[in-house]
mmCIF file of C-alpha atoms in Angstrom:
data_model
loop_
_atom_site.group_PDB
_atom_site.id
_atom_site.type_symbol
_atom_site.label_atom_id
_atom_site.label_comp_id
_atom_site.label_asym_id
_atom_site.label_seq_id
_atom_site.Cartn_x
_atom_site.Cartn_y
_atom_site.Cartn_z
ATOM 1 C CA MET A 1125 65.059 100.686 69.035
ATOM 2 C CA GLU A 1126 62.322 101.399 71.552
ATOM 3 C CA THR A 1127 62.202 104.901 73.025
ATOM 4 C CA ILE A 1128 61.300 104.820 76.711
ATOM 5 C CA THR A 1129 59.048 107.619 77.939
ATOM 6 C CA THR A 1130 59.486 109.324 81.309
ATOM 7 C CA GLU A 1131 56.381 107.542 82.593
ATOM 8 C CA GLN A 1132 57.579 104.140 81.388
ATOM 9 C CA LEU A 1133 60.977 104.666 82.995
ATOM 10 C CA ALA A 1134 59.429 105.671 86.310
ATOM 11 C CA LYS A 1135 57.239 102.533 86.280
ATOM 12 C CA THR A 1136 60.186 100.295 85.346
ATOM 13 C CA LEU A 1137 62.311 101.708 88.161
ATOM 14 C CA GLU A 1138 59.473 101.326 90.672
ATOM 15 C CA LEU A 1139 59.000 97.674 89.739
ATOM 16 C CA HIS A 1140 62.753 97.208 89.973
ATOM 17 C CA ARG A 1141 62.740 98.743 93.460
ATOM 18 C CA LYS A 1142 60.084 96.216 94.496
ATOM 19 C CA TRP A 1143 62.137 93.399 92.941
ATOM 20 C CA LEU A 1144 65.185 94.402 94.961
ATOM 21 C CA LYS A 1145 63.113 94.433 98.131
ATOM 22 C CA LYS A 1146 61.432 91.141 97.168
ATOM 23 C CA GLU A 1147 58.024 92.762 97.306
ATOM 24 C CA PRO A 1148 55.025 91.286 95.405
ATOM 25 C CA GLY A 1149 54.866 92.297 91.740
ATOM 26 C CA GLY A 1150 58.502 93.283 91.553
ATOM 27 C CA VAL A 1151 60.291 92.878 88.212
ATOM 28 C CA ARG A 1152 63.977 93.263 87.487
ATOM 29 C CA ALA A 1153 64.617 96.189 85.134
ATOM 30 C CA ASP A 1154 65.561 95.052 81.631
ATOM 31 C CA LEU A 1155 66.212 98.026 79.380
ATOM 32 C CA THR A 1156 68.432 96.203 76.905
ATOM 33 C CA GLY A 1157 68.850 98.268 73.747
ATOM 34 C CA ALA A 1158 66.382 100.926 74.903
ATOM 35 C CA ASN A 1159 66.625 104.547 73.776
ATOM 36 C CA LEU A 1160 67.133 106.516 76.983
ATOM 37 C CA THR A 1161 68.737 109.598 75.477
ATOM 38 C CA GLU A 1162 68.857 112.416 78.065
ATOM 39 C CA ALA A 1163 66.890 110.287 80.540
ATOM 40 C CA ASN A 1164 66.827 111.288 84.204
ATOM 41 C CA PHE A 1165 68.249 108.617 86.531
ATOM 42 C CA ARG A 1166 69.323 111.017 89.297
ATOM 43 C CA HIS A 1167 69.536 109.177 92.651
ATOM 44 C CA SER A 1168 67.810 106.148 91.075
ATOM 45 C CA THR A 1169 68.350 102.636 92.401
ATOM 46 C CA CYS A 1170 69.369 100.461 89.443
ATOM 47 C CA THR A 1171 71.305 97.763 91.272
ATOM 48 C CA GLY A 1172 71.563 94.691 89.047
ATOM 49 C CA ALA A 1173 69.575 96.298 86.209
ATOM 50 C CA ASN A 1174 70.245 95.299 82.602
ATOM 51 C CA LEU A 1175 71.070 98.313 80.430
ATOM 52 C CA SER A 1176 73.228 96.498 77.895
ATOM 53 C CA LYS A 1177 73.343 98.249 74.498
ATOM 54 C CA ALA A 1178 71.041 100.969 75.827
ATOM 55 C CA VAL A 1179 71.452 104.492 74.470
ATOM 56 C CA LEU A 1180 72.043 106.787 77.453
ATOM 57 C CA PHE A 1181 73.575 109.651 75.517
ATOM 58 C CA ASN A 1182 73.673 112.800 77.668
ATOM 59 C CA ALA A 1183 71.643 111.023 80.372
ATOM 60 C CA ASP A 1184 71.761 112.213 83.980
ATOM 61 C CA LEU A 1185 72.844 109.400 86.323
ATOM 62 C CA THR A 1186 74.092 111.625 89.122
ATOM 63 C CA SER A 1187 74.397 109.641 92.365
ATOM 64 C CA ALA A 1188 72.606 106.660 90.782
ATOM 65 C CA ASP A 1189 73.099 103.222 92.345
ATOM 66 C CA LEU A 1190 74.329 101.010 89.511
ATOM 67 C CA ARG A 1191 76.089 98.331 91.514
ATOM 68 C CA HIS A 1192 76.259 95.009 89.644
ATOM 69 C CA ALA A 1193 74.428 96.611 86.705
ATOM 70 C CA PHE A 1194 74.992 95.458 83.115
ATOM 71 C CA LEU A 1195 75.967 98.302 80.793
ATOM 72 C CA THR A 1196 77.870 96.235 78.248
ATOM 73 C CA SER A 1197 78.175 98.080 74.916
ATOM 74 C CA ALA A 1198 75.894 100.855 76.199
ATOM 75 C CA ASN A 1199 76.166 104.380 74.795
ATOM 76 C CA LEU A 1200 76.919 106.689 77.725
ATOM 77 C CA ALA A 1201 78.659 109.378 75.721
ATOM 78 C CA ALA A 1202 78.403 112.805 77.411
ATOM 79 C CA ALA A 1203 76.424 111.243 80.269
ATOM 80 C CA THR A 1204 76.688 112.631 83.811
ATOM 81 C CA LEU A 1205 77.571 110.039 86.465
ATOM 82 C CA ILE A 1206 78.947 112.309 89.194
ATOM 83 C CA GLY A 1207 78.951 110.451 92.498
ATOM 84 C CA ALA A 1208 77.311 107.358 91.003
ATOM 85 C CA ASN A 1209 78.088 103.904 92.396
ATOM 86 C CA LEU A 1210 79.013 101.352 89.728
ATOM 87 C CA LYS A 1211 80.877 98.924 91.947
ATOM 88 C CA ASN A 1212 81.084 95.474 90.324
ATOM 89 C CA ALA A 1213 79.174 96.694 87.246
ATOM 90 C CA SER A 1214 80.015 95.653 83.681
ATOM 91 C CA ILE A 1215 80.714 98.400 81.148
ATOM 92 C CA ASN A 1216 82.726 96.285 78.724
ATOM 93 C CA GLY A 1217 82.786 97.894 75.283
ATOM 94 C CA ALA A 1218 80.701 100.849 76.470
ATOM 95 C CA ASP A 1219 80.971 104.306 74.907
ATOM 96 C CA LEU A 1220 81.734 106.825 77.670
ATOM 97 C CA ARG A 1221 83.381 109.508 75.578
ATOM 98 C CA GLU A 1222 83.275 112.912 77.285
ATOM 99 C CA ALA A 1223 81.265 111.427 80.166
ATOM 100 C CA ASN A 1224 81.448 113.048 83.599
ATOM 101 C CA LEU A 1225 82.475 110.431 86.176
ATOM 102 C CA ARG A 1226 83.914 112.706 88.843
ATOM 103 C CA GLU A 1227 83.968 111.091 92.296
ATOM 104 C CA THR A 1228 82.301 107.979 90.866
ATOM 105 C CA GLU A 1229 82.732 104.592 92.562
ATOM 106 C CA LEU A 1230 84.155 102.192 89.972
ATOM 107 C CA GLY A 1231 85.787 99.602 92.189
ATOM 108 C CA HIS A 1232 85.983 96.113 90.599
ATOM 109 C CA VAL A 1233 84.193 97.353 87.476
ATOM 110 C CA SER A 1234 84.893 95.487 84.235
ATOM 111 C CA ALA A 1235 85.515 98.059 81.490
ATOM 112 C CA ARG A 1236 87.472 96.032 78.963
ATOM 113 C CA ASN A 1237 87.715 97.747 75.558
ATOM 114 C CA ALA A 1238 85.546 100.638 76.750
ATOM 115 C CA ASP A 1239 85.960 104.104 75.206
ATOM 116 C CA LEU A 1240 86.538 106.738 77.907
ATOM 117 C CA SER A 1241 88.268 109.267 75.672
ATOM 118 C CA GLY A 1242 87.941 112.769 77.086
ATOM 119 C CA ALA A 1243 86.035 111.507 80.136
ATOM 120 C CA ASP A 1244 86.379 113.239 83.510
ATOM 121 C CA LEU A 1245 87.378 110.609 86.102
ATOM 122 C CA SER A 1246 88.952 112.995 88.583
ATOM 123 C CA HIS A 1247 88.776 111.769 92.182
ATOM 124 C CA ALA A 1248 87.100 108.542 90.994
ATOM 125 C CA GLN A 1249 87.551 105.359 93.021
ATOM 126 C CA MET A 1250 88.810 102.784 90.497
ATOM 127 C CA ARG A 1251 90.420 100.148 92.718
ATOM 128 C CA GLN A 1252 90.975 96.829 90.912
ATOM 129 C CA MET A 1253 89.035 98.080 87.885
ATOM 130 C CA ASP A 1254 89.655 96.134 84.676
ATOM 131 C CA LEU A 1255 90.401 98.613 81.893
ATOM 132 C CA THR A 1256 92.277 96.223 79.643
ATOM 133 C CA GLY A 1257 92.397 97.507 76.061
ATOM 134 C CA SER A 1258 90.317 100.591 76.820
ATOM 135 C CA HIS A 1259 90.735 104.060 75.330
ATOM 136 C CA LEU A 1260 91.377 106.968 77.700
ATOM 137 C CA THR A 1261 92.969 109.462 75.333
ATOM 138 C CA GLY A 1262 92.741 112.939 76.818
ATOM 139 C CA ALA A 1263 90.875 111.655 79.863
ATOM 140 C CA VAL A 1264 91.185 113.414 83.231
ATOM 141 C CA LEU A 1265 92.170 111.025 86.042
ATOM 142 C CA SER A 1266 93.695 113.502 88.465
ATOM 143 C CA HIS A 1267 93.545 112.261 92.075
ATOM 144 C CA ALA A 1268 91.896 109.008 90.898
ATOM 145 C CA ASN A 1269 92.551 105.839 92.899
ATOM 146 C CA LEU A 1270 93.583 103.006 90.567
ATOM 147 C CA LEU A 1271 95.110 100.679 93.147
ATOM 148 C CA LYS A 1272 95.760 97.252 91.573
ATOM 149 C CA ALA A 1273 93.841 98.205 88.425
ATOM 150 C CA GLU A 1274 94.331 96.089 85.287
ATOM 151 C CA MET A 1275 95.288 98.439 82.458
ATOM 152 C CA GLY A 1276 97.182 96.369 79.938
ATOM 153 C CA GLU A 1277 97.348 97.892 76.429
ATOM 154 C CA VAL A 1278 95.395 100.973 77.532
ATOM 155 C CA ASP A 1279 95.607 104.133 75.411
ATOM 156 C CA LEU A 1280 96.329 107.062 77.773
ATOM 157 C CA ARG A 1281 97.837 109.522 75.327
ATOM 158 C CA TRP A 1282 97.504 113.109 76.544
ATOM 159 C CA ALA A 1283 95.687 111.934 79.684
ATOM 160 C CA ASP A 1284 95.929 113.868 82.955
ATOM 161 C CA LEU A 1285 96.949 111.558 85.820
ATOM 162 C CA THR A 1286 98.206 114.288 88.138
ATOM 163 C CA ASP A 1287 98.348 113.031 91.745
ATOM 164 C CA ALA A 1288 96.653 109.764 90.757
ATOM 165 C CA ALA A 1289 97.434 106.529 92.628
ATOM 166 C CA LEU A 1290 98.330 103.500 90.492
ATOM 167 C CA THR A 1291 100.187 101.489 93.122
ATOM 168 C CA HIS A 1292 100.539 97.815 92.170
ATOM 169 C CA ALA A 1293 98.567 98.392 88.936
ATOM 170 C CA LEU A 1294 99.177 96.319 85.792
ATOM 171 C CA LEU A 1295 99.932 98.927 83.134
ATOM 172 C CA HIS A 1296 102.004 96.937 80.659
ATOM 173 C CA ASP A 1297 102.145 97.701 76.914
ATOM 174 C CA ALA A 1298 100.203 100.935 77.438
ATOM 175 C CA ASN A 1299 100.543 104.154 75.461
ATOM 176 C CA MET A 1300 101.136 107.179 77.702
ATOM 177 C CA THR A 1301 102.679 109.474 75.126
ATOM 178 C CA GLU A 1302 102.572 113.088 76.333
ATOM 179 C CA ALA A 1303 100.523 112.107 79.387
ATOM 180 C CA ASP A 1304 100.788 114.206 82.558
ATOM 181 C CA LEU A 1305 101.881 112.039 85.502
ATOM 182 C CA THR A 1306 103.044 114.814 87.808
ATOM 183 C CA ARG A 1307 103.316 113.389 91.347
ATOM 184 C CA THR A 1308 101.554 110.203 90.211
ATOM 185 C CA ASN A 1309 102.129 107.216 92.488
ATOM 186 C CA LEU A 1310 103.443 104.312 90.393
ATOM 187 C CA THR A 1311 105.075 102.422 93.258
ATOM 188 C CA ARG A 1312 105.543 98.734 92.363
ATOM 189 C CA THR A 1313 103.467 99.203 89.218
ATOM 190 C CA ASN A 1314 104.071 96.912 86.238
ATOM 191 C CA LEU A 1315 104.878 99.259 83.352
ATOM 192 C CA THR A 1316 106.603 96.740 81.103
ATOM 193 C CA ARG A 1317 106.984 97.989 77.507
ATOM 194 C CA THR A 1318 104.821 101.054 78.189
ATOM 195 C CA ASN A 1319 105.436 104.104 76.002
ATOM 196 C CA PHE A 1320 106.113 107.311 77.983
ATOM 197 C CA THR A 1321 107.546 109.351 75.113
ATOM 198 C CA ASP A 1322 107.402 113.082 75.967
ATOM 199 C CA ALA A 1323 105.411 112.301 79.129
ATOM 200 C CA ASN A 1324 105.584 114.495 82.229
ATOM 201 C CA LEU A 1325 106.683 112.419 85.240
ATOM 202 C CA ARG A 1326 107.958 115.242 87.433
ATOM 203 C CA GLU A 1327 108.035 114.161 91.080
ATOM 204 C CA ALA A 1328 106.405 110.856 90.124
ATOM 205 C CA LYS A 1329 106.758 108.030 92.654
ATOM 206 C CA CYS A 1330 108.134 105.045 90.720
ATOM 207 C CA ALA A 1331 109.965 103.187 93.491
ATOM 208 C CA ASN A 1332 110.402 99.484 92.633
ATOM 209 C CA ALA A 1333 108.332 99.927 89.477
ATOM 210 C CA VAL A 1334 108.852 97.440 86.638
ATOM 211 C CA LEU A 1335 109.803 99.463 83.564
ATOM 212 C CA VAL A 1336 111.445 96.661 81.598
ATOM 213 C CA GLY A 1337 111.515 97.636 77.929
ATOM 214 C CA ALA A 1338 109.651 100.877 78.647
ATOM 215 C CA ASN A 1339 110.193 103.865 76.379
ATOM 216 C CA LEU A 1340 110.893 107.032 78.381
ATOM 217 C CA SER A 1341 112.457 108.956 75.515
ATOM 218 C CA ASP A 1342 112.352 112.722 76.055
ATOM 219 C CA ALA A 1343 110.278 112.248 79.211
ATOM 220 C CA ASP A 1344 110.476 114.789 82.040
ATOM 221 C CA LEU A 1345 111.595 112.844 85.134
ATOM 222 C CA ARG A 1346 112.828 115.749 87.217
ATOM 223 C CA HIS A 1347 112.785 114.873 90.931
ATOM 224 C CA ALA A 1348 111.132 111.515 90.187
ATOM 225 C CA ASP A 1349 111.649 108.661 92.652
ATOM 226 C CA LEU A 1350 112.976 105.667 90.719
ATOM 227 C CA THR A 1351 114.657 103.905 93.613
ATOM 228 C CA GLY A 1352 114.900 100.191 92.946
ATOM 229 C CA ALA A 1353 113.066 100.548 89.631
ATOM 230 C CA ASP A 1354 113.870 98.053 86.876
ATOM 231 C CA LEU A 1355 114.504 99.851 83.569
ATOM 232 C CA THR A 1356 116.296 96.927 81.939
ATOM 233 C CA GLY A 1357 116.262 97.133 78.157
ATOM 234 C CA GLY A 1358 114.312 100.363 78.169
ATOM 235 C CA SER A 1359 115.073 103.812 76.795
ATOM 236 C CA LEU A 1360 115.837 107.083 78.580
ATOM 237 C CA ASN A 1361 117.089 108.679 75.379
ATOM 238 C CA GLY A 1362 116.919 112.446 75.830
ATOM 239 C CA ALA A 1363 115.039 112.223 79.135
ATOM 240 C CA VAL A 1364 115.472 114.950 81.745
ATOM 241 C CA LEU A 1365 116.503 113.460 85.114
ATOM 242 C CA SER A 1366 117.694 116.441 87.153
ATOM 243 C CA GLY A 1367 117.019 115.794 90.839
ATOM 244 C CA ALA A 1368 115.788 112.243 90.196
ATOM 245 C CA ASP A 1369 116.636 109.360 92.528
ATOM 246 C CA LEU A 1370 117.888 106.198 90.803
ATOM 247 C CA THR A 1371 119.347 104.618 93.916
ATOM 248 C CA GLY A 1372 119.495 100.855 93.455
ATOM 249 C CA ALA A 1373 117.805 101.038 90.046
ATOM 250 C CA TYR A 1374 118.527 98.586 87.211
ATOM 251 C CA LEU A 1375 119.593 100.222 83.938
ATOM 252 C CA ILE A 1376 121.081 97.155 82.284
ATOM 253 C CA ARG A 1377 121.062 97.585 78.486
ATOM 254 C CA THR A 1378 119.072 100.788 78.969
ATOM 255 C CA ASP A 1379 119.559 103.487 76.328
ATOM 256 C CA VAL A 1380 120.792 106.570 78.193
ATOM 257 C CA THR A 1381 121.902 108.510 75.120
ATOM 258 C CA GLY A 1382 121.910 112.240 75.794
ATOM 259 C CA VAL A 1383 121.015 111.872 79.477
ATOM 260 C CA ASP A 1384 122.700 114.270 81.911
ATOM 261 C CA PHE A 1385 123.247 112.461 85.214
ATOM 262 C CA THR A 1386 124.344 115.636 87.000
ATOM 263 C CA ASN A 1387 122.347 116.030 90.217
ATOM 264 C CA VAL A 1388 120.955 112.503 89.832
ATOM 265 C CA ARG A 1389 121.355 110.028 92.678
ATOM 266 C CA THR A 1390 122.676 106.736 91.312
ATOM 267 C CA ALA A 1391 124.179 105.018 94.359
ATOM 268 C CA GLY A 1392 123.951 101.256 93.942
ATOM 269 C CA ALA A 1393 122.404 101.562 90.440
ATOM 270 C CA ARG A 1394 123.436 98.884 87.926
ATOM 271 C CA PHE A 1395 124.376 100.012 84.422
ATOM 272 C CA GLU A 1396 125.704 96.728 83.046
#
């Protein structure tokens, strides 16, 4: 693995800048597999650069322009990407454990099977991001925008999604055990067969959500909005629903063992 010096990196980025501007002598940056541990990319323009399999451990990419960049299988563990723009980039299979991605632009990014465990994604823009099969255990996604994101089979155990927006997202077969979804917007989200055991969904917005076969055992759903939600074949065993709104919801073949429906609105709900 080649270690890139500060001088070599500066030259590579300058040639890349010229390539983007179609100036004479410009060369697209190809840092595939390079050792860039703790490298400084602050405010750098890396649009379309190839950083696949590069080691960027603890690197500083604050406010870097990484649109359309290739970071497939790159090591970005503990890297700082605050305010960076990765729109339409590829980070499939990348290691982003404990990375700082606060306020990062991740719209339309492909992050299939990426490891974002413990990463800080608070206030990140993640619209239509593909996170299929990725690991986000213990990640912070508070106030993140995940509109229409693809998150099938994602591991979100112990994650913080407080005030996050997941409207119209595909979140089927995910693991959200003990996750914090306080005031999270899950309106019209596909949550089929997702595991919410012991999760906190207080004041969550789940109107018209698809929760077919979902496991909400022992979940805290106090004051949650579940109007029109489809919980067919799911489980609410031991869940706390005080103040929740289940108006027009579908609870056909749903396990409601131990549920206290006192102070729960159920007008028009179907239980058979």
